[in-house]
PDB file of C-alpha atoms in Angstrom:
ATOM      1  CA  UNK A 910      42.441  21.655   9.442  1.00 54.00           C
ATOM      2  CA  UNK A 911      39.303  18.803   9.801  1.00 57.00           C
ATOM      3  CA  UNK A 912      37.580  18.246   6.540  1.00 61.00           C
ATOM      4  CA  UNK A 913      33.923  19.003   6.242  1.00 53.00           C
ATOM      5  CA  UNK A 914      32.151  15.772   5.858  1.00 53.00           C
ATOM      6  CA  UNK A 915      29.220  16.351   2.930  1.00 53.00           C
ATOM      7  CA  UNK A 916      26.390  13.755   3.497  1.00 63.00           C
ATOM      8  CA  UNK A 917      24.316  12.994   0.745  1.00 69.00           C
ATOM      9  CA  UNK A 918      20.453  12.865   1.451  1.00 75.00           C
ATOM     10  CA  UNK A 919      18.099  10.790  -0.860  1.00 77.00           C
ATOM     11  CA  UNK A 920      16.923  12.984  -3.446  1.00 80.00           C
ATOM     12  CA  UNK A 921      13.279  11.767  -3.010  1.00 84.00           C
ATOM     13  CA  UNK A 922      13.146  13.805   0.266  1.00 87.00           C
ATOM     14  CA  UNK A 923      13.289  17.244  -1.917  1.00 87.00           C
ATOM     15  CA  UNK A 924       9.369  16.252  -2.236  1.00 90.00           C
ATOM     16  CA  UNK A 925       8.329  14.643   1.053  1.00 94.00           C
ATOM     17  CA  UNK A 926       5.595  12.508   1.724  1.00 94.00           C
ATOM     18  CA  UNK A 927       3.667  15.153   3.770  1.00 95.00           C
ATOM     19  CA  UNK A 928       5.129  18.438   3.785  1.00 95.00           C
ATOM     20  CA  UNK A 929       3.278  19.442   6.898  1.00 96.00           C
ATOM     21  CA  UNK A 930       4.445  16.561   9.185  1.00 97.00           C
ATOM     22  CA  UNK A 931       5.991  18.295  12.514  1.00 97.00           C
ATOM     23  CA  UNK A 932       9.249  18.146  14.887  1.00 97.00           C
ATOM     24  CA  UNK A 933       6.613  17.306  17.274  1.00 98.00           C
ATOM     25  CA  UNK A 934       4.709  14.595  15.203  1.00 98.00           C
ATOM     26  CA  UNK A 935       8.310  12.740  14.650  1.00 98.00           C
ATOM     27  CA  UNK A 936       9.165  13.270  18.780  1.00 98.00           C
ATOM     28  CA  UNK A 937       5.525  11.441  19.284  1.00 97.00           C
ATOM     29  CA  UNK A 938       5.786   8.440  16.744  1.00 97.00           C
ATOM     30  CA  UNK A 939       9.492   7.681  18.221  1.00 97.00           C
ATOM     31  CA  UNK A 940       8.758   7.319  20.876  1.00 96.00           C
ATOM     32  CA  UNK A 941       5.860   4.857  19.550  1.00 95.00           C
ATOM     33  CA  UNK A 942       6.065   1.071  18.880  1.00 92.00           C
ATOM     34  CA  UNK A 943       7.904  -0.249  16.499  1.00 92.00           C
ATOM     35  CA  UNK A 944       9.782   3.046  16.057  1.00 95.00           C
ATOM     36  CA  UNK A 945      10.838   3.475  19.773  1.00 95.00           C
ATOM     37  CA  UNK A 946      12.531  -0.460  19.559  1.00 94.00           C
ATOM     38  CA  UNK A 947      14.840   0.651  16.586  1.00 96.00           C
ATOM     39  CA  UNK A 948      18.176   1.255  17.414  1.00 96.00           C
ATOM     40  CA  UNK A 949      19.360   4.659  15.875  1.00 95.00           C
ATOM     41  CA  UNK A 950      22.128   4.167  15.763  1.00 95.00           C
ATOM     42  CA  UNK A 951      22.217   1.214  12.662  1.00 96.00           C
ATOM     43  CA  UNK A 952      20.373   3.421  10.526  1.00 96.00           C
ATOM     44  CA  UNK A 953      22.938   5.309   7.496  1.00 93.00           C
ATOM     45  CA  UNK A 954      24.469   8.754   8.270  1.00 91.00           C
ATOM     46  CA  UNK A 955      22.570   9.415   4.738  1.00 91.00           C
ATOM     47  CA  UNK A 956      18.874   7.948   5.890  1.00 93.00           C
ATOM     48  CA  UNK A 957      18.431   8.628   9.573  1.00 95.00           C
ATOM     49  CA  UNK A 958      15.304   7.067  11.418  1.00 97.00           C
ATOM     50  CA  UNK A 959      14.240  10.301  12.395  1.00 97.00           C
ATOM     51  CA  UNK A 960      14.652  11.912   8.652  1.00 96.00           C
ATOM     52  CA  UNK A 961      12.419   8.917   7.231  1.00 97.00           C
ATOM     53  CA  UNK A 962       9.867   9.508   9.271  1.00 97.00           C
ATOM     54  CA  UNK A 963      10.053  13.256   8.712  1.00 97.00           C
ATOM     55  CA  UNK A 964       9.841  12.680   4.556  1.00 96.00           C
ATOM     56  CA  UNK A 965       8.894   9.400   4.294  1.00 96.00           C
ATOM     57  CA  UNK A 966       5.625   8.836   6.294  1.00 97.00           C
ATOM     58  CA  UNK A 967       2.124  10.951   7.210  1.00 97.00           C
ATOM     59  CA  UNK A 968      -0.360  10.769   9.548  1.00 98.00           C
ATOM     60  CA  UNK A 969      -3.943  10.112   8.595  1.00 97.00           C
ATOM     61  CA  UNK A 970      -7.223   9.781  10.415  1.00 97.00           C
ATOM     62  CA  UNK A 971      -9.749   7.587   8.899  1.00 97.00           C
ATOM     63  CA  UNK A 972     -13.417   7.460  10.166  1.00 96.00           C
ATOM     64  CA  UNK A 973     -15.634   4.506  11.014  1.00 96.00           C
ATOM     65  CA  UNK A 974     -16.765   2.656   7.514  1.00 95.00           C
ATOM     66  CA  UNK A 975     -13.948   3.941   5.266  1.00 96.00           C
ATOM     67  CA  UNK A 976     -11.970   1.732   3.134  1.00 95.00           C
ATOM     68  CA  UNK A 977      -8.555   2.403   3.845  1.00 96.00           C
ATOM     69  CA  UNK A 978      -7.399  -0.531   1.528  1.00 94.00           C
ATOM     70  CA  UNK A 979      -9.335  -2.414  -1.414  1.00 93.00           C
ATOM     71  CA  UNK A 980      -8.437  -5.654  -2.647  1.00 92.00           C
ATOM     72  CA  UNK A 981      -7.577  -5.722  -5.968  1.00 90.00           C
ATOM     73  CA  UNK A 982      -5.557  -1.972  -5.809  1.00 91.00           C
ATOM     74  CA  UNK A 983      -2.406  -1.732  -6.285  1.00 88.00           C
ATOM     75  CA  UNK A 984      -0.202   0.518  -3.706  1.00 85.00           C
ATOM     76  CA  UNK A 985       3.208   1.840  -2.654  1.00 90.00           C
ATOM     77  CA  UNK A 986       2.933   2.118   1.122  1.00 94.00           C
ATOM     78  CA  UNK A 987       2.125   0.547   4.330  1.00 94.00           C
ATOM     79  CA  UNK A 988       0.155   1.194   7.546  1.00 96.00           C
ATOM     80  CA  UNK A 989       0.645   1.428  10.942  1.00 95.00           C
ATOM     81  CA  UNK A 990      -2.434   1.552  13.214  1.00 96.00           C
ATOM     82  CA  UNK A 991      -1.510   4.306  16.471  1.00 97.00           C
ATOM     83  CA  UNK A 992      -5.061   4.193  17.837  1.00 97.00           C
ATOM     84  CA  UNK A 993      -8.978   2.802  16.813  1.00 98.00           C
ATOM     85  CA  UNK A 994      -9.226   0.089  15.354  1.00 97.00           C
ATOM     86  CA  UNK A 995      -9.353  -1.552  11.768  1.00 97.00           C
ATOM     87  CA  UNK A 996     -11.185  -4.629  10.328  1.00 96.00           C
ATOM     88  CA  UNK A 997      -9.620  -6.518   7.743  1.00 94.00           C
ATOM     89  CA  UNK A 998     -12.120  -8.198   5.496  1.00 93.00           C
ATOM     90  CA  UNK A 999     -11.727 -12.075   4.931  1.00 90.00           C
ATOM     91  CA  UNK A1000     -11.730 -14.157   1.706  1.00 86.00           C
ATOM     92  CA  UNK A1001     -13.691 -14.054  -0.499  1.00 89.00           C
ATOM     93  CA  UNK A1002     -13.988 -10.377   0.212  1.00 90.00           C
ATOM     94  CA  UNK A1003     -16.721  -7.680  -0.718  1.00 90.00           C
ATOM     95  CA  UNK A1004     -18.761  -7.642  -4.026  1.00 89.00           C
ATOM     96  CA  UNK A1005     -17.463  -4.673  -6.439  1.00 84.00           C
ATOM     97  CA  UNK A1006     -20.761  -2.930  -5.172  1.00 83.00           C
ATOM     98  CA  UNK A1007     -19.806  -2.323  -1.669  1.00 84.00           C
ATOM     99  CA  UNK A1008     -16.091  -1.278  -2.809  1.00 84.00           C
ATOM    100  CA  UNK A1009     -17.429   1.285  -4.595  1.00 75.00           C
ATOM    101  CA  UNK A1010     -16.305  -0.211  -8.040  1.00 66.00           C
ATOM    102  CA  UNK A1011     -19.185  -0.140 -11.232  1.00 56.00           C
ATOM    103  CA  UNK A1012     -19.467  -3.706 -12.060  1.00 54.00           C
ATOM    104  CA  UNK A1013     -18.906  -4.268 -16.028  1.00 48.00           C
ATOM    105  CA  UNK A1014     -21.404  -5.943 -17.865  1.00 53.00           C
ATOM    106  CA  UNK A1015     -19.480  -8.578 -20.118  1.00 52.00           C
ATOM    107  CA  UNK A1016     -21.305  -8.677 -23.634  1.00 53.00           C
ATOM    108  CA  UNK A1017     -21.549 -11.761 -25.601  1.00 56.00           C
ATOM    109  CA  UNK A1018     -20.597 -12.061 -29.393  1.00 52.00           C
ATOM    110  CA  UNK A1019     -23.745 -11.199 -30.815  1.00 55.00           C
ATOM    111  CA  UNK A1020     -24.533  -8.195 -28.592  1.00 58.00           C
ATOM    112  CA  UNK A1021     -21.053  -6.824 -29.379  1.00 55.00           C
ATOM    113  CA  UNK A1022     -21.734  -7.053 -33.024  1.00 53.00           C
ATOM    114  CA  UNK A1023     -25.149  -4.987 -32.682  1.00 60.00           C
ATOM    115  CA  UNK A1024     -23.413  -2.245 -30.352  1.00 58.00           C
ATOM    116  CA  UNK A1025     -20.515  -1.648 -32.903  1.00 53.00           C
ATOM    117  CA  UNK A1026     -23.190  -1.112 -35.286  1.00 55.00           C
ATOM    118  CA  UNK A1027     -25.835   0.870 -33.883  1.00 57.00           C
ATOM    119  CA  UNK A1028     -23.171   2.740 -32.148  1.00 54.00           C
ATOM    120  CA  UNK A1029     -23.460   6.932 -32.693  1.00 50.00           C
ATOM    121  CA  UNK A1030     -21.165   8.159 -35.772  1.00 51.00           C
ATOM    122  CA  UNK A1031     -20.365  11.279 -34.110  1.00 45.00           C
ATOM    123  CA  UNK A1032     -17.637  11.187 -31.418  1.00 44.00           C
ATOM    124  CA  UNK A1033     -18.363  11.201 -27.759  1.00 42.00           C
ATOM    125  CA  UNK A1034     -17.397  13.509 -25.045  1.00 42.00           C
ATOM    126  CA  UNK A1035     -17.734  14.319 -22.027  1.00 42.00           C
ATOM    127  CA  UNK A1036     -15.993  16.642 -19.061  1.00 45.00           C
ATOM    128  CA  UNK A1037     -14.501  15.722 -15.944  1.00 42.00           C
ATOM    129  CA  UNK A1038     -17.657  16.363 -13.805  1.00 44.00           C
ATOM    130  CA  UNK A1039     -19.267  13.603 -15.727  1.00 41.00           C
ATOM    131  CA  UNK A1040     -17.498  11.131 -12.958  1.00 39.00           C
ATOM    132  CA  UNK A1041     -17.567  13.083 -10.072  1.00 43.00           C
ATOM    133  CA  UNK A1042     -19.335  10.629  -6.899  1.00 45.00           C
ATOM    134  CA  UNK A1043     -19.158   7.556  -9.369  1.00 46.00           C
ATOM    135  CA  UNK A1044     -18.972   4.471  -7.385  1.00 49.00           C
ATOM    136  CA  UNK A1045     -21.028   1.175  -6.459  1.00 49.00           C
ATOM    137  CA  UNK A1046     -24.226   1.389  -5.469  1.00 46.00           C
ATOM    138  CA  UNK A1047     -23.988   0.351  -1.848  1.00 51.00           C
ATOM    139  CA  UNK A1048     -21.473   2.349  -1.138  1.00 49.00           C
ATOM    140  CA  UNK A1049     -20.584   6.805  -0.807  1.00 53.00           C
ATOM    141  CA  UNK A1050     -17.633   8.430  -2.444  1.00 50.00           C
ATOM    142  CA  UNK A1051     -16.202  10.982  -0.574  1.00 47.00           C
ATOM    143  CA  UNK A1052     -15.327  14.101  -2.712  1.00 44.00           C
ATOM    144  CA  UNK A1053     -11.745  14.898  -1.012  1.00 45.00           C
ATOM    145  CA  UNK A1054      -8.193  15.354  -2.393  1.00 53.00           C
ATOM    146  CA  UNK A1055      -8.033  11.618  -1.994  1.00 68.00           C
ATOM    147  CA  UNK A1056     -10.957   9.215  -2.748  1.00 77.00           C
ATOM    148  CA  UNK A1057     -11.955   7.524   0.152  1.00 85.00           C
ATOM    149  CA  UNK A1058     -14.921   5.015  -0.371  1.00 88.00           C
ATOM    150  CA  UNK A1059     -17.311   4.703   2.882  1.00 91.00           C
ATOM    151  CA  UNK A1060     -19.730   1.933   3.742  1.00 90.00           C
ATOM    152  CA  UNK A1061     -22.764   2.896   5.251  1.00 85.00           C
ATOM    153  CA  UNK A1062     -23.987   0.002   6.750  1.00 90.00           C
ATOM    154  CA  UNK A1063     -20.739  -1.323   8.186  1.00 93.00           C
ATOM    155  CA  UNK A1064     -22.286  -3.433  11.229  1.00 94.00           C
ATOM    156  CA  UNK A1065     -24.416  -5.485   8.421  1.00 94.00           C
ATOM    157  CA  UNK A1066     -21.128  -6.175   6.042  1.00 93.00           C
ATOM    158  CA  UNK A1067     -19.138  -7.378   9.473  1.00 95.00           C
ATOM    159  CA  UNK A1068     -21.954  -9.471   9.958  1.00 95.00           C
ATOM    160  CA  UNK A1069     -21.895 -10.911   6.520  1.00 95.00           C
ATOM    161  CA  UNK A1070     -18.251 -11.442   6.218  1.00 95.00           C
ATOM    162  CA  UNK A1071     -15.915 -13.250   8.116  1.00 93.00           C
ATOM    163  CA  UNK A1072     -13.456 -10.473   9.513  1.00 93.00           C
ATOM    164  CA  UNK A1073     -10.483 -10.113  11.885  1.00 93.00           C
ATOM    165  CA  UNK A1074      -9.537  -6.316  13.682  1.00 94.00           C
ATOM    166  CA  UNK A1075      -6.426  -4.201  13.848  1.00 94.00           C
ATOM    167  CA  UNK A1076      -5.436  -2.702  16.848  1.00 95.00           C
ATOM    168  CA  UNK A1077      -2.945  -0.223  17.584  1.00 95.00           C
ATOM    169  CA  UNK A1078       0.783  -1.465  16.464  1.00 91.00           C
ATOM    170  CA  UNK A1079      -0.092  -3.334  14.381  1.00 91.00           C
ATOM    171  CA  UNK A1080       0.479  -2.720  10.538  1.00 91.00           C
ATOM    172  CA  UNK A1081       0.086  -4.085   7.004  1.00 92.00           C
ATOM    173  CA  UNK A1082       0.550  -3.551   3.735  1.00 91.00           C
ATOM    174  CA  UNK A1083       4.266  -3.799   3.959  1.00 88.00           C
ATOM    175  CA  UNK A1084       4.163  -6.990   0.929  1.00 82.00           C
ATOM    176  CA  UNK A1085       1.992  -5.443  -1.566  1.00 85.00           C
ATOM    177  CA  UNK A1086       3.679  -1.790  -1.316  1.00 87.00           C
ATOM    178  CA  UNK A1087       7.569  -3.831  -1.674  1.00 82.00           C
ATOM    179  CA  UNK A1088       6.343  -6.086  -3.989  1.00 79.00           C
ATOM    180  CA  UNK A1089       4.064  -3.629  -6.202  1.00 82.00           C
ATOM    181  CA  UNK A1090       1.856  -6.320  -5.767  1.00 82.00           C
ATOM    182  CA  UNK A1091      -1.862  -6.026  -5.901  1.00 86.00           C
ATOM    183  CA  UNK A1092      -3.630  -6.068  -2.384  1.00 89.00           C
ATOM    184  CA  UNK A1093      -4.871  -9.170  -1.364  1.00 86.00           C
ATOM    185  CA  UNK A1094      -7.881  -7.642   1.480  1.00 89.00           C
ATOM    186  CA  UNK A1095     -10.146  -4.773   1.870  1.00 94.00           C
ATOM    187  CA  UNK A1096      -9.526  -2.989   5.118  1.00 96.00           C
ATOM    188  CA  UNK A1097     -11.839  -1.053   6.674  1.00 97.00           C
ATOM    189  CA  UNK A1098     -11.721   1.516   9.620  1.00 97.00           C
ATOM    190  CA  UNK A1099     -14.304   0.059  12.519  1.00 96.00           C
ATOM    191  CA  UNK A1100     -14.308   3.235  14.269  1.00 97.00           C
ATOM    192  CA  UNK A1101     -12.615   6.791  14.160  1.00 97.00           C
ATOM    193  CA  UNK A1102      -8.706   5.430  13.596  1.00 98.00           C
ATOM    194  CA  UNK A1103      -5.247   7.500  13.341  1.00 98.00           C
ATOM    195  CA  UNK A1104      -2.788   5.694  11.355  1.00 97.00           C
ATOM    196  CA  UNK A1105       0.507   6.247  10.071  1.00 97.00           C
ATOM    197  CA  UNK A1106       1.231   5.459   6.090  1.00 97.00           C
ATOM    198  CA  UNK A1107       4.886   4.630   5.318  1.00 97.00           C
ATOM    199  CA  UNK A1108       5.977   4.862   1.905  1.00 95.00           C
ATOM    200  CA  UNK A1109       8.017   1.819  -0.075  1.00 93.00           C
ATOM    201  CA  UNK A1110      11.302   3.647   0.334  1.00 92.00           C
ATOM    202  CA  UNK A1111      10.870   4.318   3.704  1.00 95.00           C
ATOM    203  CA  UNK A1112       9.969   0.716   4.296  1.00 94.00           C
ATOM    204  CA  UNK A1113      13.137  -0.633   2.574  1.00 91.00           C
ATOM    205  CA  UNK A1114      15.426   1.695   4.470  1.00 93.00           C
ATOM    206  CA  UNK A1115      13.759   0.426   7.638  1.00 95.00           C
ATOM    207  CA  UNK A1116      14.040  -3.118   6.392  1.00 92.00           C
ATOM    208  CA  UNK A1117      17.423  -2.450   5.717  1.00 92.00           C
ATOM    209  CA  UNK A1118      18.679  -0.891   8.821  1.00 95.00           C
ATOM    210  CA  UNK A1119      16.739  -3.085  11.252  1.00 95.00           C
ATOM    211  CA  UNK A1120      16.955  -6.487  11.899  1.00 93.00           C
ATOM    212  CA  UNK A1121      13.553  -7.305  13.541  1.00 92.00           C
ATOM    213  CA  UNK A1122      11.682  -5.318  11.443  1.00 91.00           C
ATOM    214  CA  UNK A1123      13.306  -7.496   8.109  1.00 89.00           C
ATOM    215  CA  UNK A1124      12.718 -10.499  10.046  1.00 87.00           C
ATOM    216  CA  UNK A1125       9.207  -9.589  10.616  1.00 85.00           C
ATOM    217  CA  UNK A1126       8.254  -8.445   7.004  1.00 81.00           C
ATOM    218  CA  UNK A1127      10.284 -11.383   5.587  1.00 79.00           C
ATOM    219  CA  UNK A1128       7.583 -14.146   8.143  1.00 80.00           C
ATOM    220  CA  UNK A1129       4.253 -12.303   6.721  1.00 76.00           C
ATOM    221  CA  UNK A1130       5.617 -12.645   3.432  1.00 74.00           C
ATOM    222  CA  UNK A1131       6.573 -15.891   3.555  1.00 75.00           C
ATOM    223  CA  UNK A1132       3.460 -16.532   5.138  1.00 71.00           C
ATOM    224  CA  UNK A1133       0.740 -14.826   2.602  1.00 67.00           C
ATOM    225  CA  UNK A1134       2.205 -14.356  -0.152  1.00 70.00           C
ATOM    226  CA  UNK A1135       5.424 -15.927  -1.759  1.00 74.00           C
ATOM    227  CA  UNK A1136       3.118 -19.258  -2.303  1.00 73.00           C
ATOM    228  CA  UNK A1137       0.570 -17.407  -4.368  1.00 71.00           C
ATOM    229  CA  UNK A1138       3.582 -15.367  -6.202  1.00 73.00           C
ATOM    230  CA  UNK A1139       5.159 -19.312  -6.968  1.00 79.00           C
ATOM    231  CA  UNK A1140       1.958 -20.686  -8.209  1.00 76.00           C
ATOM    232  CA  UNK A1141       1.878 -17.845 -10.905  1.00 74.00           C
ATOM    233  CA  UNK A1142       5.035 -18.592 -12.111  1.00 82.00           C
ATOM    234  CA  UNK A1143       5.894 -20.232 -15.120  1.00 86.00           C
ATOM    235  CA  UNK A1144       8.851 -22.692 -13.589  1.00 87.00           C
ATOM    236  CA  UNK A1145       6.702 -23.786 -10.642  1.00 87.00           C
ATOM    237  CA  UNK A1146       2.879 -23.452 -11.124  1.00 82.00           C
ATOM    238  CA  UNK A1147       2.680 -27.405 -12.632  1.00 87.00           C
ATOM    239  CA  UNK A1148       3.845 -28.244  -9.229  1.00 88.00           C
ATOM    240  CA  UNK A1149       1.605 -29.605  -6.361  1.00 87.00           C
ATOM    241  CA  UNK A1150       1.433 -27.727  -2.879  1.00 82.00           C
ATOM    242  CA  UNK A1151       3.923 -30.065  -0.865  1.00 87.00           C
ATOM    243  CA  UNK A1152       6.613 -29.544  -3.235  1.00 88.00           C
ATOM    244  CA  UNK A1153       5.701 -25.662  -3.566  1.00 84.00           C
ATOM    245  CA  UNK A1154       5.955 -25.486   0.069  1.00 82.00           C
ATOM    246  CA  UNK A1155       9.403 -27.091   0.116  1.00 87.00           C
ATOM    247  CA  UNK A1156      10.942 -24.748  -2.405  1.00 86.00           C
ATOM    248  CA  UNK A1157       8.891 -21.631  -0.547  1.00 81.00           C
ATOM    249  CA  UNK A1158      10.836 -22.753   3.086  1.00 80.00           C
ATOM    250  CA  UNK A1159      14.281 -22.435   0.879  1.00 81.00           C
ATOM    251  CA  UNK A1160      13.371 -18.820  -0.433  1.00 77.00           C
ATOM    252  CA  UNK A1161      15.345 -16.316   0.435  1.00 69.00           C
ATOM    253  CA  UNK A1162      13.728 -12.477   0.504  1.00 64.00           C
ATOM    254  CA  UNK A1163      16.200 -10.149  -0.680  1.00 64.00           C
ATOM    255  CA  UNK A1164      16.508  -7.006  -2.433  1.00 59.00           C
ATOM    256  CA  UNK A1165      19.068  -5.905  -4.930  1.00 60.00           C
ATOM    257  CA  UNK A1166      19.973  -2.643  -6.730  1.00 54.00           C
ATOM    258  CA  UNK A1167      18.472   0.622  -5.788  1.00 49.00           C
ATOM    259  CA  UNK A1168      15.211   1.360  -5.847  1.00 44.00           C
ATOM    260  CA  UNK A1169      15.225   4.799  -6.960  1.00 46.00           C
ATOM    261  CA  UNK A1170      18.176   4.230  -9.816  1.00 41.00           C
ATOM    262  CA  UNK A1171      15.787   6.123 -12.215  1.00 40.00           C
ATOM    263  CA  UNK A1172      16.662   9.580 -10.578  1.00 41.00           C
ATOM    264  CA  UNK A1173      20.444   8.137 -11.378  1.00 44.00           C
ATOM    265  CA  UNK A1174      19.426   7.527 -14.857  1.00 42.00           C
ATOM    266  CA  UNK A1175      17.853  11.160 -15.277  1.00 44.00           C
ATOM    267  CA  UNK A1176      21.126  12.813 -13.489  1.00 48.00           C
ATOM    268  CA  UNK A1177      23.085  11.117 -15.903  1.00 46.00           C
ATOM    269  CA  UNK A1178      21.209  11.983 -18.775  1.00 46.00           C
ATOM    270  CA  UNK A1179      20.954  15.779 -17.510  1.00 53.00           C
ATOM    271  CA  UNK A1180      24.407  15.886 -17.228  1.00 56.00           C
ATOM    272  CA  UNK A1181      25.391  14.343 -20.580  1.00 55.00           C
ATOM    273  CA  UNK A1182      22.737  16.754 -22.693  1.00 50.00           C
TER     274      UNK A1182
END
């Protein structure tokens, strides 16, 4: 009598990325760029293409002047642009104002001093609506389950900043959300654009399981960012560019461990208690 053959899904899919996303929304984006290209086959019995892209991605639909990415933010996922278009904003980037951020006044010594003691002795508080549409002055809040941050005047700011556009199939994000890095642009949505958002696990299983898509992911990193992650450390930031670049072309990009060894950790502990 054959064996049944248990196969152990990743416990992270017990709370998928979207809930809602659809047999038929996974059928369309398969048969999409870069997904179409992968080869089934090489992905684990455990972490099938088809079952990341059911719990590990959604679909969303950003409209002309939102910021779907600010510099400076930190995130845990990637994009993948399926139509419209995105702009993705140039060094030096966009004052605080237009990304919706409150600049902070930096007080000197002496005005410190006199706010500490003229400050109110009774305790301040204040609700949750206090904050509600806070944001930069040249730029909206959007009052949604997520925050999104629109520019008004979006023509003017492409103007004003050096830019280059997104089309569809292309994506980014993929260092930052790996890394936990902070992002390095703003990118903005230059007209009504459907993207898909991949989250870090679902970009290291892909990575994993597909040799062109590590290949690619290793380039842009070694590319934009592993000489900016050298020059901040310790060992290496006394050194001048030629020598950083030599020890950047030796760098391997690997991963090690598992990334979700926490909900190990907590199994472990449940089961010991």
């Amino acid at each position: 009598m054959a064996k049944a053959v248990v196969i152990q899904r990743p416990q992270r899919w017990d709370n998928p990325f979207d809930p809602d996303v659809s047999d038929a929304d996974v059928d369309r984006l398969l048969s999409m760029e870069p997904f179409c290209s992968m080869d089934e086959a090489k992905f684990p019995a455990s972490a099938p293409l088809r079952e990341v892209i059911r719990n590990d991605m959604r679909l969303l639909v950003f409209e002309k002047g939102e910021i779907i990415i600010r510099e400076g933010d930190y995130g845990t996922s990637a994009f993948l642009v399926l139509s419209g278009q995105a702009r993705v904003i140039l060094p030096p980037g966009l004052p605080h104002a237009l990304l919706g951020r409150l600049e902070i006044e930096r007080k000197g010594v002496f005005a410190a001093l006199r706010q500490l003691w003229s400050n109110d002795p009774l305790p301040e508080a204040r609700g949750p609506a206090s904050y509600e549409g806070q944001g930069g002055q040249d730029s909206q809040v959007l009052k949604t389950e997520e925050v999104r941050v629109v520019l008004p005047d979006l023509e003017k700011v492409l103007e004003q900043h050096k830019n280059v556009s997104l089309g569809p199939g292309q994506m980014f994000g993929e260092i930052a959300a790996l890394t936990r890095a902070a992002r390095t642009t703003t990118i903005i949505a230059d007209q009504k654009t459907e993207l898909v958002e991949i989250r870090r696990t679902g970009i290291r299983d892909i990575r994993r399981s597909n040799d062109e898509f590590r290949v690619r992911v290793d380039k842009l990193y070694r590319e934009n960012s592993l000489l900016a992650h050298l020059r901040q450390t310790p060992e290496f930031k006394h050194l001048d560019d030629e020598k950083l670049a030599t020890i950047a072309d030796r760098i391997l990009f690997e991963t090690y461990g598992d990334f979700d060894w926490h909900i190990s950790y907590k199994r472990l502990v449940q089961q010991g208690s």
